[in-house]
């Protein structure tokens, strides 16, 4: 089984994913890191020097390549991965994939993302916490349509990584 973690930027996909993979004894794959490795550029540089459409095409191709290459893994996707084209449908059709939405509230996301927006091209330009909060509110509203198509979801607000991992394992096994 490949466990595919889905959720907005800052929802903890990478931290939860690496811990979950360690406990399950399977490989952890971070989609953003795989894209950076294959393209040979950082995510901000890809957005800047190539374009977002180039990034989205790579993101989809690399995700489905990883799912062909691996049968037991935890994959942390990027916040926008499930929100383009038919990715959620295609993931739902795969028998070796289980999708889990890490659901974080607007307040949690704003607090977490305010100090670490520089490496995230979609929000790096937002100057104040109010602007960031406004942006996330609208963006999350659009993206929830896709996120809610996940097979399982876990609320992550005010929980430790260990608790979230335990909840995921309880849902899956
Ligand atoms: C994006 C999220 C980022 C990264 C890129 C675009 C998005 O990943 O893929 O900056 O569209 O939400 P994280 O969710 O790991 O920050």
XYZ file of N, CA and C and ligand atoms in Angstrom:
535
model
N 0.833 -1.214 0.000
C 0.000 0.000 0.000
C 0.872 1.272 0.000
N 0.558 2.210 -0.855
C 1.214 3.522 -0.808
C 0.250 4.493 -0.134
N 0.714 5.110 0.947
C -0.125 6.072 1.658
C 0.226 7.464 1.133
N -0.756 8.137 0.566
C -0.503 9.451 -0.045
C -1.121 10.534 0.845
N -0.253 11.360 1.417
C -0.729 12.431 2.305
C -1.013 13.681 1.499
N -2.179 14.247 1.784
C -2.692 15.399 1.051
C -3.017 16.494 2.050
N -2.835 17.749 1.654
C -3.222 18.826 2.562
C -2.569 20.135 2.174
N -3.107 21.191 2.729
C -2.620 22.529 2.400
C -1.162 22.696 2.840
N -0.466 23.658 2.254
C 0.884 24.004 2.709
C 0.845 24.196 4.223
N 1.824 23.659 4.922
C 1.886 23.871 6.368
C 1.033 22.906 7.185
N 0.393 21.951 6.529
C -0.458 21.032 7.303
C 0.343 19.912 7.945
N 1.625 19.812 7.609
C 2.500 18.830 8.278
C 2.721 17.546 7.493
N 2.476 17.589 6.180
C 2.584 16.366 5.365
C 3.975 15.722 5.455
N 5.017 16.549 5.368
C 6.381 15.992 5.363
C 6.770 15.459 6.735
N 6.493 16.222 7.781
C 6.867 15.793 9.137
C 6.082 14.540 9.539
N 4.774 14.556 9.289
C 3.939 13.399 9.634
C 4.340 12.210 8.754
N 4.560 12.487 7.470
C 4.900 11.419 6.522
C 6.179 10.696 6.891
N 7.230 11.440 7.255
C 8.496 10.760 7.541
C 8.367 9.949 8.826
N 7.633 10.455 9.803
C 7.443 9.718 11.044
C 6.581 8.461 10.816
N 5.526 8.608 10.040
C 4.644 7.473 9.730
C 5.421 6.382 8.982
N 6.237 6.791 8.019
C 7.009 5.822 7.230
C 7.983 5.064 8.128
N 8.608 5.796 9.052
C 9.568 5.158 9.957
C 8.857 4.090 10.800
N 7.711 4.438 11.349
C 6.980 3.485 12.199
C 6.500 2.270 11.395
N 6.090 2.504 10.161
C 5.600 1.380 9.348
C 6.748 0.601 8.701
N 7.969 1.176 8.760
C 9.123 0.512 8.146
C 9.060 0.526 6.628
N 8.514 1.612 6.057
C 8.452 1.725 4.592
C 9.171 2.996 4.152
N 9.341 3.148 2.851
C 10.088 4.296 2.332
C 9.259 5.578 2.422
N 9.914 6.684 2.792
C 9.242 7.990 2.771
C 9.682 8.755 1.528
N 8.720 9.271 0.801
C 9.022 10.045 -0.411
C 8.360 11.409 -0.310
N 9.164 12.453 -0.485
C 8.629 13.812 -0.440
C 8.554 14.316 -1.884
N 7.342 14.533 -2.364
C 7.172 14.857 -3.790
C 7.937 16.123 -4.195
N 7.882 17.169 -3.355
C 8.625 18.403 -3.690
C 10.116 18.114 -3.852
N 10.664 17.289 -2.937
C 12.106 16.974 -3.003
C 12.408 16.161 -4.255
N 11.499 15.263 -4.630
C 11.707 14.446 -5.842
C 11.684 15.332 -7.092
N 10.798 16.334 -7.082
C 10.718 17.253 -8.233
C 12.025 18.050 -8.321
N 12.482 18.557 -7.168
C 13.726 19.351 -7.155
C 14.897 18.517 -7.664
N 14.925 17.234 -7.265
C 16.006 16.344 -7.681
C 15.945 16.141 -9.196
N 14.755 15.840 -9.707
C 14.664 15.546 -11.144
C 14.929 16.779 -12.010
N 14.372 17.918 -11.618
C 14.533 19.130 -12.447
C 15.903 19.766 -12.209
N 16.485 19.534 -11.014
C 17.780 20.134 -10.706
C 17.657 21.604 -10.334
N 16.488 21.997 -9.846
C 16.259 23.390 -9.399
C 15.404 23.358 -8.139
N 15.474 24.427 -7.326
C 14.597 24.497 -6.164
C 13.167 24.845 -6.639
N 12.192 24.587 -5.774
C 10.792 24.895 -6.148
C 10.642 26.398 -6.492
N 11.141 27.330 -5.653
C 10.986 28.750 -6.035
C 11.616 29.055 -7.391
N 12.768 28.418 -7.694
C 13.399 28.653 -8.998
C 12.596 28.082 -10.153
N 11.970 26.933 -9.926
C 11.139 26.353 -11.000
C 9.992 27.307 -11.331
N 9.324 27.838 -10.293
C 8.213 28.781 -10.516
C 8.718 30.035 -11.222
N 9.912 30.471 -10.830
C 10.455 31.729 -11.343
C 11.012 31.589 -12.765
N 11.840 30.566 -12.971
C 12.570 30.433 -14.253
C 11.779 29.641 -15.301
N 10.975 28.698 -14.847
C 10.114 27.949 -15.789
C 8.736 28.605 -15.650
N 7.754 27.887 -15.133
C 6.454 28.514 -14.827
C 5.630 27.526 -14.021
N 4.496 27.998 -13.518
C 3.700 27.098 -12.662
C 3.170 25.906 -13.460
N 2.801 26.121 -14.734
C 2.247 25.004 -15.516
C 3.296 23.905 -15.695
N 4.539 24.320 -15.930
C 5.641 23.355 -16.044
C 5.727 22.548 -14.740
N 5.679 23.265 -13.610
C 5.752 22.612 -12.296
C 4.607 21.611 -12.125
N 3.380 22.006 -12.472
C 2.217 21.133 -12.268
C 2.322 19.861 -13.113
N 2.860 20.004 -14.341
C 3.005 18.819 -15.207
C 4.025 17.856 -14.608
N 5.148 18.400 -14.149
C 6.199 17.582 -13.527
C 5.668 16.900 -12.278
N 4.932 17.677 -11.483
C 4.396 17.188 -10.211
C 3.530 15.947 -10.449
N 2.657 16.027 -11.445
C 1.777 14.890 -11.729
C 2.587 13.696 -12.262
N 3.469 13.975 -13.224
C 4.235 12.883 -13.836
C 5.094 12.174 -12.789
N 5.742 12.934 -11.927
C 6.634 12.321 -10.936
C 5.823 11.555 -9.894
N 4.681 12.077 -9.468
C 3.840 11.354 -8.505
C 3.451 9.984 -9.062
N 2.979 9.959 -10.317
C 2.537 8.672 -10.858
C 3.713 7.753 -11.174
N 4.893 8.308 -11.461
C 6.107 7.484 -11.606
C 6.441 6.820 -10.277
N 6.381 7.604 -9.194
C 6.692 7.053 -7.868
C 5.728 5.916 -7.534
N 4.452 6.096 -7.893
C 3.459 5.065 -7.589
C 3.654 3.807 -8.426
N 4.324 3.964 -9.582
C 4.647 2.779 -10.398
C 5.842 2.055 -9.802
N 6.782 2.852 -9.277
C 8.038 2.260 -8.778
C 7.906 1.640 -7.390
N 6.926 2.118 -6.607
C 6.852 1.671 -5.214
C 5.499 1.044 -4.899
N 5.549 0.070 -3.995
C 4.305 -0.565 -3.569
C 4.018 -0.356 -2.095
N 5.095 -0.021 -1.351
C 4.947 0.235 0.082
C 5.689 1.518 0.388
N 4.962 2.609 0.506
C 5.632 3.875 0.799
C 4.644 4.848 1.437
N 5.218 5.910 1.975
C 4.395 7.055 2.380
C 4.860 8.211 1.517
N 3.934 8.857 0.819
C 4.292 9.968 -0.070
C 3.656 11.256 0.446
N 4.485 12.269 0.716
C 3.959 13.595 1.062
C 3.853 14.381 -0.242
N 2.636 14.769 -0.616
C 2.451 15.544 -1.849
C 2.667 17.028 -1.540
N 2.607 17.871 -2.557
C 2.613 19.322 -2.346
C 1.168 19.767 -2.116
N 0.997 20.941 -1.548
C -0.359 21.414 -1.243
C -1.283 21.490 -2.445
N -0.718 21.704 -3.640
C -1.565 21.870 -4.828
C -1.694 20.607 -5.653
N -0.917 19.575 -5.318
C -0.874 18.354 -6.153
C -2.259 17.802 -6.513
N -3.171 17.643 -5.528
C -4.442 16.993 -5.886
C -5.446 17.908 -6.582
N -5.082 19.168 -6.742
C -6.064 20.174 -7.173
C -6.008 20.496 -8.667
N -5.273 19.700 -9.422
C -5.161 19.970 -10.856
C -5.581 18.751 -11.649
N -6.374 18.974 -12.702
C -6.805 17.879 -13.582
C -7.575 16.824 -12.816
N -7.307 15.579 -13.173
C -8.101 14.477 -12.618
C -7.294 13.649 -11.616
N -6.339 14.277 -10.961
C -5.433 13.532 -10.086
C -6.187 12.766 -8.991
N -7.152 13.406 -8.320
C -7.873 12.702 -7.242
C -8.621 11.477 -7.779
N -9.236 11.629 -8.953
C -9.944 10.489 -9.554
C -8.968 9.365 -9.874
N -7.837 9.751 -10.463
C -6.845 8.743 -10.850
C -6.276 8.031 -9.628
N -6.097 8.777 -8.531
C -5.590 8.146 -7.306
C -6.639 7.195 -6.739
N -7.911 7.604 -6.808
C -8.992 6.770 -6.265
C -9.112 5.448 -7.029
N -8.753 5.492 -8.302
C -8.860 4.272 -9.123
C -7.726 3.286 -8.862
N -6.660 3.766 -8.229
C -5.502 2.884 -8.003
C -5.738 2.013 -6.765
N -5.558 0.711 -6.920
C -5.834 -0.192 -5.798
C -4.707 -0.182 -4.759
N -3.526 0.306 -5.143
C -2.410 0.288 -4.180
C -2.186 1.655 -3.521
N -3.232 2.503 -3.534
C -3.093 3.850 -2.973
C -4.185 4.134 -1.944
N -3.776 4.733 -0.824
C -4.757 5.210 0.138
C -4.468 6.690 0.392
N -5.462 7.544 0.183
C -5.235 8.981 0.345
C -5.739 9.460 1.701
N -4.934 10.294 2.336
C -5.309 10.818 3.656
C -5.135 12.341 3.652
N -6.196 13.029 4.032
C -6.160 14.500 4.093
C -5.783 14.948 5.504
N -4.697 15.683 5.625
C -4.322 16.274 6.908
C -5.018 17.632 6.987
N -6.057 17.680 7.810
C -6.938 18.845 7.832
C -6.517 19.819 8.932
N -6.079 20.998 8.519
C -5.655 22.021 9.480
C -6.570 23.233 9.348
N -6.843 23.888 10.467
C -7.732 25.049 10.428
C -6.999 26.260 9.821
N -7.783 27.251 9.436
C -7.232 28.490 8.875
C -6.236 29.134 9.849
N -6.576 29.138 11.125
C -5.689 29.755 12.122
C -4.376 29.010 12.260
N -4.451 27.687 12.319
C -3.232 26.874 12.408
C -2.343 27.150 11.199
N -2.938 27.138 10.012
C -2.153 27.317 8.784
C -1.504 28.701 8.751
N -2.269 29.723 9.137
C -1.729 31.085 9.108
C -0.545 31.199 10.067
N -0.700 30.667 11.270
C 0.373 30.751 12.264
C 1.612 29.998 11.808
N 1.402 28.821 11.224
C 2.558 28.028 10.796
C 3.245 28.625 9.575
N 2.444 29.182 8.647
C 3.037 29.627 7.384
C 3.657 31.027 7.462
N 3.184 31.852 8.407
C 3.704 33.237 8.486
C 5.240 33.275 8.568
N 5.883 32.457 9.425
C 7.345 32.536 9.484
C 8.064 31.730 8.402
N 7.352 30.965 7.595
C 8.073 30.136 6.615
C 7.464 30.226 5.212
N 7.113 31.459 4.815
C 6.494 31.598 3.496
C 7.517 31.829 2.371
N 8.749 32.186 2.750
C 9.739 32.567 1.730
C 9.983 31.487 0.662
N 10.008 30.225 1.080
C 10.274 29.147 0.112
C 9.028 28.650 -0.594
N 7.925 29.367 -0.386
C 6.682 28.927 -1.008
C 6.197 30.022 -1.961
N 6.457 29.815 -3.258
C 6.204 30.878 -4.238
C 4.782 31.429 -4.270
N 3.788 30.631 -3.901
C 2.409 31.121 -3.983
C 2.075 32.139 -2.903
N 2.838 32.114 -1.797
C 2.501 33.014 -0.685
C 3.649 33.951 -0.284
N 4.806 33.802 -0.937
C 6.004 34.570 -0.537
C 5.777 36.087 -0.615
N 4.883 36.518 -1.509
C 4.678 37.957 -1.726
C 3.740 38.595 -0.692
N 3.077 37.793 0.118
C 2.087 38.344 1.052
C 2.805 38.953 2.254
N 2.535 40.220 2.520
C 3.364 40.918 3.499
C 2.905 40.781 4.948
N 1.619 40.888 5.175
C 1.157 40.858 6.575
C 0.418 39.553 6.868
N 0.259 39.281 8.165
C -0.444 38.065 8.566
C -1.922 38.134 8.145
N -2.453 39.356 8.113
C -3.862 39.528 7.698
C -4.016 39.146 6.222
N -3.056 39.610 5.393
C -3.092 39.272 3.959
C -2.973 37.763 3.766
N -2.061 37.168 4.543
C -1.837 35.724 4.443
C -3.107 34.965 4.828
N -3.719 35.386 5.924
C -4.945 34.761 6.414
C -6.056 34.844 5.369
N -6.171 35.995 4.736
C -7.178 36.220 3.703
C -6.954 35.311 2.500
N -5.682 35.241 2.092
C -5.309 34.417 0.940
C -5.639 32.951 1.213
N -5.210 32.475 2.401
C -5.416 31.054 2.726
C -6.912 30.733 2.789
N -7.708 31.669 3.370
C -9.149 31.419 3.495
C -9.768 31.126 2.121
N -9.442 31.999 1.137
C -10.032 31.837 -0.197
C -9.488 30.586 -0.897
N -8.174 30.406 -0.772
C -7.493 29.302 -1.443
C -7.977 27.956 -0.904
N -8.117 27.876 0.408
C -8.556 26.645 1.057
C -9.993 26.315 0.646
N -10.803 27.354 0.514
C -12.190 27.171 0.094
C -12.219 26.493 -1.291
N -11.341 26.964 -2.207
C -11.284 26.369 -3.554
C -10.727 24.945 -3.503
N -9.699 24.786 -2.699
C -9.000 23.495 -2.707
C -9.730 22.405 -1.924
N -10.576 22.775 -0.975
C -11.271 21.776 -0.166
C -12.079 20.799 -1.017
N -12.569 21.287 -2.152
C -13.317 20.423 -3.072
C -12.486 19.172 -3.401
N -11.205 19.385 -3.613
C -10.311 18.259 -3.960
C -9.874 17.505 -2.705
N -9.483 18.252 -1.686
C -9.004 17.600 -0.462
C -10.057 16.650 0.116
N -11.319 17.081 0.050
C -12.381 16.269 0.653
C -12.666 14.976 -0.124
N -12.028 14.822 -1.262
C -12.190 13.558 -1.998
C -11.248 12.467 -1.475
N -10.432 12.785 -0.473
C -9.532 11.786 0.111
C -10.335 10.686 0.791
N -9.727 9.505 0.854
C -10.438 8.382 1.484
C -10.583 8.560 2.991
N -9.541 9.112 3.610
C -9.564 9.335 5.056
C -9.121 10.761 5.331
N -9.482 11.275 6.517
C -8.928 12.572 6.903
C -8.664 12.594 8.401
N -7.660 13.373 8.778
C -7.288 13.502 10.181
C -7.148 14.991 10.486
N -7.807 15.435 11.563
C -7.661 16.833 11.987
C -6.317 16.951 12.711
N -5.512 17.940 12.337
C -4.151 18.005 12.903
C -3.947 19.127 13.924
N -4.943 20.003 14.080
C -4.771 21.164 14.972
C -4.429 20.739 16.400
N -3.414 21.400 16.960
C -3.009 21.169 18.361
C -2.682 19.716 18.701
N -2.253 18.954 17.718
C -1.886 17.562 18.005
C -0.413 17.365 17.724
N 0.214 16.448 18.469
C 1.622 16.145 18.191
C 1.679 15.241 16.961
N 2.890 15.189 16.381
C 3.087 14.320 15.211
C 2.751 12.877 15.596
N 3.178 12.501 16.798
C 2.938 11.119 17.251
C 1.433 10.785 17.304
N 0.649 11.726 17.834
C -0.805 11.491 17.900
C -1.403 11.367 16.505
N -0.968 12.241 15.605
C -1.512 12.207 14.231
C -1.168 10.863 13.571
N 0.092 10.437 13.763
C 0.525 9.157 13.186
C -0.318 8.012 13.758
N -0.542 8.032 15.059
C -1.348 6.970 15.686
C -2.772 6.978 15.126
N -3.334 8.158 14.911
C -4.702 8.232 14.369
C -4.770 7.692 12.944
N -3.733 7.998 12.165
C -3.703 7.493 10.780
C -3.637 5.966 10.792
N -2.766 5.433 11.637
C -2.612 3.978 11.703
C -3.930 3.320 12.162
N -4.601 3.950 13.126
C -5.881 3.402 13.608
C -6.930 3.415 12.487
N -6.896 4.437 11.636
C -7.858 4.517 10.523
C -7.580 3.471 9.459
N -6.289 3.185 9.257
C -5.920 2.350 8.117
C -5.879 0.865 8.405
N -5.525 0.510 9.655
C -5.289 -0.923 9.896
C -6.225 -1.483 10.964
C 2.336 24.305 -3.379
C 2.798 23.717 -2.221
C 4.228 23.438 -1.986
C 4.961 23.261 -3.320
C 4.713 24.450 -4.215
C 3.230 24.643 -4.525
C 0.874 24.582 -3.514
O 4.377 22.254 -1.202
O 4.577 22.074 -3.958
O 5.254 25.571 -3.591
O 0.391 24.779 -4.640
O 0.174 24.564 -2.473
P 4.061 22.196 0.389
O 2.599 21.907 0.543
O 4.911 21.049 0.855
O 4.464 23.499 0.965
